[in-house]
Coordinates of C-alpha atoms in Angstrom, one line a residue:
Chain A
M19 CA 3.9 20.1 2.1
A20 CA 1.0 20.0 -0.1
T21 CA 2.7 20.7 -3.3
H22 CA 5.2 18.2 -2.5
L23 CA 2.3 15.4 -2.1
I24 CA 0.5 17.0 -5.0
K25 CA 3.5 16.8 -7.3
L26 CA 3.9 13.0 -6.1
E27 CA 0.3 12.3 -7.2
F28 CA 1.3 13.5 -10.8
L29 CA 4.3 11.3 -10.7
K30 CA 2.3 8.0 -9.6
F31 CA -1.0 9.1 -12.1
K32 CA 0.6 10.9 -15.3
N33 CA 0.8 7.6 -17.1
H34 CA -2.3 5.7 -15.9
K35 CA -4.0 4.6 -18.9
T36 CA -7.7 4.4 -17.2
I37 CA -7.2 7.7 -15.2
L38 CA -6.3 9.4 -18.2
L39 CA -9.1 7.7 -20.4
F40 CA -11.7 8.7 -17.6
L41 CA -10.4 12.7 -17.3
G42 CA -10.4 12.6 -21.3
M43 CA -14.0 10.9 -21.1
Y44 CA -15.1 13.3 -18.4
I45 CA -14.1 16.4 -20.4
V46 CA -15.7 15.2 -23.4
A47 CA -19.2 14.4 -21.7
L48 CA -19.1 18.0 -19.9
S49 CA -18.4 19.4 -23.2
L50 CA -21.1 17.5 -25.2
P51 CA -24.0 20.1 -24.4
I52 CA -22.1 22.4 -26.4
F53 CA -23.4 20.7 -29.4
I54 CA -26.8 20.8 -29.0
G55 CA -29.3 23.6 -28.9
G56 CA -31.0 25.9 -31.9
D57 CA -34.4 26.9 -32.9
S58 CA -36.1 23.8 -31.9
E59 CA -39.1 24.0 -29.7
I60 CA -39.5 21.3 -26.5
T61 CA -43.0 20.5 -26.2
S62 CA -44.3 20.8 -22.9
A63 CA -47.8 21.4 -20.5
A64 CA -47.2 25.1 -21.1
N65 CA -46.0 24.9 -24.6
Q66 CA -43.7 27.9 -24.3
Y67 CA -40.2 26.7 -23.2
T68 CA -38.1 26.7 -26.4
M69 CA -34.6 25.5 -26.3
D70 CA -33.3 28.9 -26.0
Y71 CA -35.4 28.9 -22.6
F72 CA -33.4 26.0 -21.3
L73 CA -29.9 26.5 -23.1
G74 CA -29.9 30.5 -22.4
F75 CA -29.4 32.6 -19.3
P76 CA -30.3 32.0 -16.8
N77 CA -31.5 28.9 -16.9
I78 CA -28.5 27.2 -18.2
W79 CA -27.2 27.2 -14.7
K80 CA -29.8 24.3 -13.6
W81 CA -29.7 22.9 -16.1
Y82 CA -26.3 22.6 -16.9
G83 CA -25.6 22.5 -13.2
Y84 CA -27.9 19.0 -13.2
Y85 CA -26.4 17.3 -16.1
F86 CA -22.7 18.3 -14.5
S87 CA -23.8 16.9 -11.2
W88 CA -24.4 13.7 -13.0
I89 CA -21.3 13.4 -15.1
T90 CA -19.4 14.6 -12.1
F91 CA -20.8 11.7 -10.1
F92 CA -19.4 9.2 -12.4
F93 CA -16.1 10.3 -13.8
L94 CA -14.9 12.4 -10.4
G95 CA -16.3 9.3 -8.2
F96 CA -14.4 6.4 -11.0
I97 CA -11.2 8.6 -11.0
T98 CA -11.0 9.0 -7.4
L99 CA -12.2 5.2 -6.7
T100 CA -9.5 4.2 -9.3
T101 CA -6.6 6.2 -8.0
V102 CA -7.2 4.8 -4.5
S103 CA -7.9 1.1 -5.3
S104 CA -5.1 0.6 -8.0
E105 CA -2.5 1.6 -5.2
F106 CA -3.9 -1.3 -3.1
K107 CA -3.8 -3.6 -5.9
N108 CA -0.5 -2.8 -6.9
K109 CA 0.8 -2.7 -3.1
T110 CA 2.1 0.6 -3.8
L111 CA 0.6 2.6 -0.9
R112 CA 2.1 -0.4 1.4
Q113 CA 5.3 0.5 -0.1
S114 CA 5.1 4.2 -0.1
I115 CA 4.6 4.0 3.5
I116 CA 7.5 1.8 4.0
I117 CA 9.7 3.9 2.5
G118 CA 8.7 7.0 4.4
L119 CA 5.4 8.4 3.1
T120 CA 3.1 8.7 6.2
R121 CA -0.6 7.6 6.3
T122 CA -1.4 11.5 6.8
D123 CA 0.7 12.4 4.0
Y124 CA -1.5 10.1 2.0
F125 CA -4.8 11.5 3.3
I126 CA -3.2 15.0 2.5
A127 CA -2.2 14.0 -1.0
K128 CA -6.1 12.8 -1.7
L129 CA -7.4 15.5 -0.6
S130 CA -5.7 17.8 -2.4
Q131 CA -6.1 15.9 -5.3
S132 CA -10.0 16.3 -5.0
K133 CA -9.6 19.9 -4.3
I134 CA -7.6 20.2 -7.6
L135 CA -10.1 18.2 -9.1
S136 CA -12.9 20.0 -7.9
F137 CA -11.4 23.6 -8.4
L138 CA -10.6 22.3 -12.3
S139 CA -14.2 20.7 -12.6
I140 CA -15.7 24.1 -11.3
I141 CA -13.6 26.2 -14.3
L142 CA -14.7 24.0 -16.9
F143 CA -18.4 23.8 -15.5
S144 CA -18.4 27.7 -15.7
I145 CA -16.6 28.0 -19.2
I146 CA -19.1 25.6 -21.1
A147 CA -22.4 26.9 -19.5
I148 CA -21.1 30.8 -20.3
F149 CA -20.5 29.5 -23.6
I150 CA -23.8 27.5 -24.1
G151 CA -25.7 30.5 -22.3
I152 CA -24.0 32.9 -24.7
K153 CA -24.5 30.7 -27.9
N154 CA -28.3 30.7 -26.9
S155 CA -29.2 33.9 -25.7
T156 CA -29.8 36.7 -28.1
Y157 CA -29.2 39.5 -25.4
A158 CA -26.3 38.0 -23.2
T159 CA -23.2 39.4 -22.6
F160 CA -20.3 37.8 -21.1
F161 CA -19.9 40.0 -17.9
E162 CA -23.9 39.8 -17.1
N163 CA -23.9 36.4 -17.3
L164 CA -21.1 34.9 -15.1
P165 CA -22.4 32.7 -12.3
D166 CA -22.4 33.9 -8.9
L167 CA -20.8 32.4 -6.0
T168 CA -23.7 30.0 -4.7
I169 CA -23.7 28.1 -8.0
L170 CA -19.8 28.0 -7.9
T171 CA -20.1 27.0 -4.2
K172 CA -22.5 24.3 -5.0
G173 CA -20.7 23.0 -7.8
F174 CA -17.4 22.9 -5.5
L175 CA -19.6 20.9 -2.9
L176 CA -20.6 18.8 -5.1
C177 CA -17.3 17.6 -6.8
M178 CA -15.8 17.7 -3.1
A179 CA -18.7 15.3 -2.0
Y180 CA -18.5 12.6 -4.7
C181 CA -14.4 12.6 -4.1
G182 CA -14.7 12.4 -0.8
F183 CA -17.5 9.8 -0.7
A184 CA -15.7 8.0 -3.2
L185 CA -12.2 7.7 -1.3
L186 CA -14.3 6.5 1.6
V187 CA -15.6 4.0 -0.2
A188 CA -12.3 3.0 -1.9
L189 CA -10.5 2.9 1.3
I190 CA -13.1 0.5 3.0
F191 CA -13.2 -1.9 0.1
R192 CA -9.7 -1.4 -1.5
N193 CA -10.9 -3.4 -4.6
N194 CA -11.8 -1.7 -7.5
S195 CA -14.7 -3.7 -8.6
L196 CA -16.3 -3.8 -5.4
S197 CA -15.7 0.1 -4.7
V198 CA -17.4 1.1 -8.1
F199 CA -20.3 -1.3 -7.4
F200 CA -21.0 -0.1 -4.0
Y201 CA -20.4 3.4 -5.0
V202 CA -22.8 3.3 -7.9
C203 CA -25.5 1.0 -5.9
Y204 CA -25.7 3.2 -2.7
I205 CA -26.2 6.3 -4.8
F206 CA -29.0 4.7 -7.0
F207 CA -30.4 2.0 -4.3
I208 CA -29.2 1.8 -1.2
E209 CA -30.0 5.0 0.2
S210 CA -33.1 5.7 -1.6
I211 CA -34.2 1.9 -0.2
I212 CA -33.4 3.2 3.2
R213 CA -34.9 6.8 2.8
N214 CA -38.2 5.6 1.8
S215 CA -38.6 2.4 3.7
L216 CA -37.5 3.9 7.2
N217 CA -39.7 7.5 6.1
Y218 CA -42.6 5.3 5.3
Y219 CA -42.2 3.0 8.6
L220 CA -41.3 6.1 11.0
N221 CA -43.7 8.3 9.0
T222 CA -41.1 11.0 9.0
D223 CA -39.1 13.1 6.4
I224 CA -35.8 13.1 8.4
L225 CA -34.1 10.8 6.3
N226 CA -34.5 12.8 3.3
Y227 CA -31.5 14.3 4.9
L228 CA -29.0 11.5 4.3
P229 CA -26.2 12.5 2.5
M230 CA -26.5 11.5 -1.0
N231 CA -29.9 13.3 -1.1
V232 CA -28.8 16.0 0.2
I233 CA -26.0 16.5 -2.3
S234 CA -28.1 15.5 -5.5
N235 CA -30.0 18.3 -4.3
L236 CA -27.4 20.9 -4.8
F237 CA -28.4 20.6 -8.4
P238 CA -31.9 19.2 -8.4
M239 CA -33.6 18.3 -11.5
P240 CA -34.5 21.9 -13.2
V241 CA -38.0 20.4 -14.4
Y242 CA -39.0 20.5 -10.5
N243 CA -38.8 24.4 -10.7
I244 CA -41.4 24.5 -14.1
I245 CA -43.5 22.4 -12.3
E246 CA -43.4 24.2 -8.9
N247 CA -43.8 27.5 -10.8
T248 CA -46.9 26.2 -12.6
T249 CA -48.5 24.1 -9.9
G250 CA -47.3 26.3 -6.8
T251 CA -46.6 22.7 -5.1
S252 CA -42.9 21.9 -3.8
L253 CA -41.2 18.4 -5.3
M254 CA -38.0 18.8 -3.4
S255 CA -37.6 16.2 -1.3
I256 CA -35.7 18.2 1.4
D257 CA -37.2 21.7 2.7
I258 CA -34.5 23.4 3.7
S259 CA -32.7 26.9 2.9
E260 CA -30.1 27.6 0.4
N261 CA -27.5 28.4 3.0
G262 CA -28.9 25.5 5.1
L263 CA -28.1 23.1 2.1
L264 CA -24.8 24.5 1.7
A265 CA -23.9 23.9 5.2
L266 CA -25.6 20.6 5.3
A267 CA -23.4 19.6 2.3
F268 CA -20.1 21.1 3.6
T269 CA -21.1 18.7 6.8
Y270 CA -21.3 15.5 4.8
I271 CA -18.0 16.2 2.8
L272 CA -16.3 16.6 6.6
V273 CA -17.9 13.2 7.5
F274 CA -16.6 11.9 4.5
F275 CA -12.9 12.9 4.8
G276 CA -12.9 12.6 8.1
L277 CA -14.0 8.8 8.0
A278 CA -11.6 8.3 5.4
Y279 CA -8.8 9.5 7.6
L280 CA -10.0 7.5 10.4
V281 CA -10.1 4.4 8.2
L282 CA -6.8 5.0 7.2
I283 CA -5.0 5.7 10.0
K284 CA -6.9 2.8 12.1
R285 CA -6.5 -0.2 9.7
D286 CA -3.6 -2.3 8.6
I287 CA -2.4 -1.7 5.3
Chain B
M137 CA 23.8 3.3 18.3
N138 CA 21.0 1.2 19.0
V139 CA 19.3 0.9 15.5
L140 CA 16.4 -0.8 16.4
N141 CA 14.6 -1.7 20.0
I142 CA 11.5 -4.0 20.2
Q143 CA 10.2 -4.7 23.5
N144 CA 6.9 -7.1 24.1
L145 CA 5.8 -6.7 20.4
S146 CA 2.4 -8.7 20.3
K147 CA 0.3 -9.1 17.5
N148 CA -3.1 -11.2 17.3
Y149 CA -5.3 -11.6 14.4
G150 CA -8.4 -12.6 16.4
K151 CA -7.5 -15.3 18.8
V152 CA -4.6 -16.2 16.4
Q153 CA -1.1 -15.0 18.1
A154 CA 1.0 -14.0 15.5
L155 CA 4.1 -12.3 17.8
N156 CA 4.3 -12.8 21.5
K157 CA 6.4 -10.5 23.5
L158 CA 9.0 -10.6 21.0
N159 CA 12.4 -8.6 22.2
L160 CA 14.8 -7.6 19.6
Q161 CA 18.0 -5.0 19.9
I162 CA 19.9 -4.3 16.9
N163 CA 22.8 -2.2 16.9
A164 CA 24.4 -0.1 13.9
G165 CA 26.6 -2.0 11.2
Q166 CA 24.9 -5.2 12.2
V167 CA 23.8 -7.5 9.5
Y168 CA 21.3 -9.0 11.6
G169 CA 19.1 -12.3 10.3
I170 CA 15.4 -13.0 11.6
L171 CA 15.4 -17.0 11.3
G172 CA 11.9 -18.7 11.4
P173 CA 10.0 -21.5 9.4
N174 CA 7.0 -19.9 7.2
G175 CA 4.4 -18.6 9.2
S176 CA 6.9 -17.8 12.2
G177 CA 5.9 -14.1 12.5
K178 CA 9.0 -12.6 10.5
T179 CA 7.0 -10.7 8.0
T180 CA 4.5 -9.7 10.5
T181 CA 7.5 -8.2 12.9
L182 CA 8.5 -6.5 9.7
A183 CA 5.6 -5.0 8.8
I184 CA 4.5 -3.7 12.2
I185 CA 8.2 -1.9 12.4
L186 CA 7.6 -0.3 9.1
G187 CA 4.1 0.8 10.0
I188 CA 2.1 -1.5 7.9
L189 CA 0.6 -3.6 10.6
K190 CA -1.0 -2.2 13.9
K191 CA 0.4 -3.9 17.0
T192 CA -1.9 -5.4 19.4
S193 CA 0.7 -4.5 22.4
G194 CA 4.4 -3.7 22.9
S195 CA 6.7 -1.3 21.5
F196 CA 9.9 -0.4 19.2
E197 CA 11.9 2.2 18.7
W198 CA 14.3 3.2 15.7
F199 CA 17.3 5.3 15.8
E200 CA 16.9 5.7 19.8
G201 CA 14.2 8.0 18.4
K202 CA 16.3 10.4 16.6
Y203 CA 14.4 10.7 13.6
K204 CA 11.0 11.8 13.4
N205 CA 10.2 10.0 10.1
P206 CA 12.3 6.9 10.6
N207 CA 11.1 5.2 7.6
K208 CA 12.9 7.7 5.6
K209 CA 16.2 6.4 6.9
I210 CA 15.3 2.9 5.9
G211 CA 15.3 0.8 2.7
A212 CA 13.0 -1.7 2.7
I213 CA 11.4 -4.6 0.7
L214 CA 8.7 -6.7 2.5
E215 CA 7.4 -10.1 0.8
T216 CA 7.4 -8.7 -2.8
P217 CA 8.7 -6.0 -5.1
N218 CA 5.8 -3.2 -5.2
F219 CA 5.9 -0.8 -7.5
Y220 CA 4.0 1.0 -10.7
P221 CA 3.6 -1.7 -13.3
Y222 CA 2.9 1.2 -16.2
K223 CA 5.9 2.6 -15.3
N224 CA 9.7 2.1 -15.9
A225 CA 12.7 1.6 -13.7
D226 CA 13.6 5.3 -13.9
Q227 CA 10.0 6.4 -13.6
N228 CA 9.5 4.1 -10.2
L229 CA 12.9 5.1 -8.7
E230 CA 12.2 8.8 -9.0
I231 CA 8.7 8.3 -7.0
V232 CA 10.9 6.7 -4.3
K233 CA 13.3 9.6 -4.2
H234 CA 10.2 12.1 -4.2
I235 CA 9.2 10.2 -1.2
K236 CA 12.7 9.9 0.7
G237 CA 13.1 13.4 -0.4
S238 CA 16.5 12.6 -1.6
N239 CA 18.5 14.2 -3.9
E240 CA 20.2 11.5 -6.6
K241 CA 20.8 13.2 -9.8
N242 CA 20.5 10.0 -11.8
F243 CA 20.2 6.4 -10.6
D244 CA 22.7 4.6 -12.9
E245 CA 24.9 3.7 -9.7
Y246 CA 22.1 1.8 -8.5
L247 CA 20.6 0.3 -11.7
E248 CA 24.1 -0.7 -12.4
L249 CA 24.8 -2.6 -9.0
V250 CA 21.6 -4.6 -9.7
D251 CA 22.5 -5.0 -13.8
L252 CA 19.5 -3.4 -14.8
K253 CA 20.7 -0.2 -16.8
D254 CA 19.9 -1.6 -20.0
R255 CA 16.5 -2.1 -19.1
R256 CA 15.4 0.8 -17.2
K257 CA 13.3 2.1 -19.9
S258 CA 10.9 -1.1 -19.7
D259 CA 8.2 -0.8 -17.8
F260 CA 8.1 -2.9 -14.5
K261 CA 5.1 -5.0 -15.7
Q262 CA 7.7 -6.4 -18.4
Y263 CA 10.0 -7.6 -16.2
S264 CA 10.6 -11.0 -14.8
L265 CA 10.5 -11.7 -11.1
G266 CA 14.2 -11.7 -10.7
M267 CA 14.5 -8.4 -12.3
K268 CA 11.4 -7.0 -10.1
Q269 CA 13.5 -8.0 -7.2
R270 CA 16.6 -6.6 -8.4
L271 CA 14.7 -3.4 -9.2
A272 CA 13.3 -3.6 -5.6
I273 CA 17.0 -3.6 -4.4
A274 CA 18.0 -0.6 -6.1
A275 CA 15.2 1.0 -4.8
T276 CA 15.9 0.1 -1.0
L277 CA 19.4 2.1 -1.5
I278 CA 18.1 5.2 -2.7
G279 CA 18.4 8.4 -0.1
N280 CA 21.5 6.3 1.5
P281 CA 19.5 4.9 4.0
E282 CA 20.9 3.4 7.4
V283 CA 19.0 0.6 7.6
I284 CA 18.2 -1.8 4.7
I285 CA 15.5 -4.6 5.0
F286 CA 15.3 -7.8 3.1
D287 CA 12.1 -9.9 3.7
E288 CA 12.8 -13.3 1.6
P289 CA 14.9 -11.7 -1.0
T290 CA 15.2 -14.8 -2.9
N291 CA 11.6 -16.1 -2.7
G292 CA 10.2 -17.6 -6.0
L293 CA 13.6 -16.8 -7.8
D294 CA 15.1 -19.6 -10.0
P295 CA 18.4 -21.0 -9.3
Q296 CA 20.2 -18.2 -11.2
G297 CA 18.0 -15.6 -9.7
I298 CA 19.1 -16.5 -6.3
A299 CA 22.5 -16.3 -7.2
E300 CA 22.2 -13.0 -8.6
V301 CA 20.3 -11.5 -5.8
R302 CA 22.7 -13.4 -3.3
K303 CA 25.8 -11.5 -5.1
I304 CA 24.1 -8.2 -4.7
L305 CA 23.2 -9.0 -1.2
H306 CA 27.0 -9.8 -0.1
N307 CA 27.9 -6.3 -2.1
V308 CA 25.4 -4.6 0.0
A309 CA 26.4 -6.6 3.3
S310 CA 30.0 -4.9 2.8
S311 CA 29.2 -1.8 2.6
G312 CA 28.9 -1.3 6.4
K313 CA 25.0 -0.5 6.7
T314 CA 22.7 -2.0 9.3
I315 CA 21.1 -4.9 7.7
L316 CA 18.1 -6.9 8.7
L317 CA 17.5 -10.0 6.6
A318 CA 14.3 -12.2 7.3
S319 CA 14.5 -15.5 5.7
H320 CA 13.6 -19.2 6.2
I321 CA 16.8 -20.1 4.2
L322 CA 19.2 -21.1 6.7
D323 CA 22.2 -21.3 4.2
E324 CA 21.5 -17.4 2.9
V325 CA 21.1 -16.7 6.4
E326 CA 24.3 -18.0 7.5
K327 CA 26.4 -16.9 4.8
I328 CA 25.3 -13.1 4.8
C329 CA 24.6 -12.4 8.5
D330 CA 26.8 -11.7 11.4
H331 CA 23.9 -11.9 14.1
L332 CA 20.8 -13.7 14.1
A333 CA 17.1 -14.2 16.0
I334 CA 15.2 -17.5 15.6
I335 CA 11.4 -17.3 16.2
K336 CA 8.9 -20.0 15.8
K337 CA 5.0 -19.6 16.2
G338 CA 5.8 -15.5 16.9
K339 CA 8.1 -16.4 19.9
L340 CA 11.8 -15.7 20.4
L341 CA 13.7 -18.7 20.6
G342 CA 17.3 -17.3 20.9
A343 CA 19.0 -14.3 19.7
G344 CA 22.9 -13.2 19.3
S345 CA 25.7 -13.4 17.3
V346 CA 26.0 -16.5 14.8
N347 CA 29.3 -17.8 16.8
D348 CA 26.8 -17.7 20.3
I349 CA 24.0 -19.5 18.3
L350 CA 26.2 -22.3 17.2
S351 CA 27.5 -24.6 19.8
N352 CA 31.6 -24.5 19.9
D353 CA 31.3 -28.5 19.9
I354 CA 32.6 -29.9 16.9
T355 CA 30.1 -32.4 14.8
L356 CA 31.9 -35.9 14.0
E357 CA 30.5 -38.1 11.2
I358 CA 32.3 -41.4 11.8
G359 CA 32.3 -44.9 10.6
A360 CA 33.9 -48.5 11.2
I361 CA 34.2 -51.8 10.2
N362 CA 32.1 -52.8 13.1
M363 CA 29.4 -50.9 13.7
E364 CA 27.9 -52.1 16.6
N365 CA 31.5 -52.1 18.5
L366 CA 31.7 -48.3 17.2
K367 CA 28.4 -47.6 19.0
H368 CA 29.1 -49.1 22.2
F369 CA 32.7 -47.0 22.1
L370 CA 30.7 -44.4 21.4
N371 CA 28.0 -44.4 23.9
N372 CA 30.8 -44.8 26.9
F373 CA 32.9 -42.1 25.5
S374 CA 32.9 -39.3 28.0
G375 CA 32.7 -36.1 26.0
I376 CA 30.7 -37.5 23.0
S377 CA 26.8 -36.6 23.0
D378 CA 23.8 -36.3 20.7
I379 CA 24.7 -39.6 18.7
K380 CA 22.5 -40.3 15.6
A381 CA 23.0 -43.3 13.3
F382 CA 22.9 -43.0 9.3
N383 CA 23.1 -45.6 6.8
N384 CA 26.9 -46.4 7.3
F385 CA 28.2 -43.8 9.9
Y386 CA 27.2 -42.2 13.2
R387 CA 26.9 -38.5 13.6
C388 CA 27.6 -37.3 17.3
S389 CA 28.9 -34.0 18.8
L390 CA 32.2 -34.0 20.5
D391 CA 33.0 -31.6 23.5
D392 CA 35.5 -28.8 22.0
T393 CA 37.8 -29.6 24.7
I394 CA 38.8 -33.0 23.3
K395 CA 41.3 -33.2 20.4
I396 CA 40.3 -35.5 17.4
E397 CA 43.7 -37.3 17.2
D398 CA 43.4 -38.1 20.9
F399 CA 39.4 -39.6 20.2
S400 CA 40.9 -41.1 17.1
K401 CA 43.6 -42.9 19.3
T402 CA 41.1 -43.9 22.0
A403 CA 39.3 -45.6 19.6
F404 CA 42.1 -47.5 17.8
E405 CA 42.9 -48.6 21.6
N406 CA 40.1 -50.1 21.7
G407 CA 39.7 -52.1 18.6
I408 CA 37.6 -49.7 16.4
I409 CA 39.0 -49.5 13.1
I410 CA 37.6 -46.4 11.5
T411 CA 36.8 -46.1 8.0
H412 CA 35.4 -42.9 7.8
L413 CA 35.7 -39.8 9.9
N414 CA 34.8 -36.0 9.3
S415 CA 34.8 -33.2 11.6
R416 CA 33.5 -30.0 11.2
K417 CA 31.9 -26.9 13.0
Q418 CA 28.2 -27.1 13.9
R419 CA 26.3 -25.6 10.8
L420 CA 23.1 -23.4 11.4
E421 CA 20.8 -25.6 10.1
E422 CA 21.9 -28.2 12.8
A423 CA 21.4 -25.3 15.7
F424 CA 18.6 -24.0 14.2
L425 CA 16.8 -27.2 14.5
E426 CA 18.0 -28.1 17.8
I427 CA 16.7 -24.8 19.1
T428 CA 13.2 -24.9 17.3
N429 CA 12.6 -28.9 17.9
N430 CA 13.6 -28.2 21.6
A431 CA 11.0 -25.1 21.8

């Protein structure tokens, strides 16, 4: 069943110029860090961090992971938003259901699409990170520096979370411009405003566990680690173990896809 | 076999009731028209039974519950032809085929029927509205469906497009498949359908075979040298009803038990010299207006 639905998604979008453009830009954007690096030194408080320090093993996973999280937020999110909203615009989802595709089929197709995109993204992420790491490490060997399972899991969850959130937003708004606007605004502004204002008024930090803050903490800004190591002060906005973070991210993914399914099942099309 | 059974189907949009306890039964092989003015609930009915809209109450059943996913046994156009604009006819039909799970080797037969074989490699977005509608008709035939649904199939088309689409509909209708045609164009329904339902403001006003809906009475158009005398005569003639005055004739219904020649002879014996006489069966338009105006 899933294979049949994946083939259907492929048939639908293999000629879609915007999606192909986003996919191409995603790959190019992920590959760009290959072309940076060299012997230059980065000025820092401790004046001890060279480019090799950031782009070599093992720090490349953190630095490139952070870069990967931003690029993925934009491109995987936009690809998902476009695949859904274009079907509403052209009324092709409506027609597909009329001729026999069930709403559950459509959901499974989108879930499978998200899994495949996430899986391929993680493969690309690993290959590029290893390539940059080898290029910037004098001692590195390939087998010593394969990514560990936690990094791969984090990357996969990050991709799935952005795909799931984008799917939910697109199914609610249906219109491409509105969906993109809300998707970007929620992550950049809306959640931050809710989090900071309510935390302030309620004198708590519980709202730090809102979804996008949790997802972005899968690959936090690596400079936090440097400052933490230097000053001994924690800058992370959420205080949770690695496994707890993964579990929470997984829960949010279930919520995104679960709500998306409910919206799809309950609403008129 | 009962192909579609609708029981007390209702749909509300807030306080607006789009459908009000609609009941409808359609049997295999019928060419069934759903007739009603714009906004009467035709498309809402079709959208509910095709799974696009959620019903507020009531129920419907396709094929006596024989199939798990009945939509795969149905070909349908609802309102507008909907396809991927960046794909050509073959690619779009391939997607339909994939969803239906059918096994056509190619779409030559269908594209030939709708006269699109020469444009099969053009993107859908380059098609005229008539071509789009014809491609939609071709798509309804994929997977050999048991029922085909057309919702306002000639909407927005120019006269030539209307003629082309009607010709195709006639061909499809003569294939023996069950057809459901929703339209507000009476002529279209009268020429294609053998059964029909009339709905207005979401309510079923009448349903049955076209012959049942149309009255057996004869519609007479009659003019005379002295129109005043004619009027007096018609008012007093037993078997004449529903008299309406026009410029130089009256239109009325004549009981089907009375022969025209007897009517004409009696008129002459009463001193009425008839200058214009036209008799015909009741038209669907007249029956429709009679039913909807009385509702």
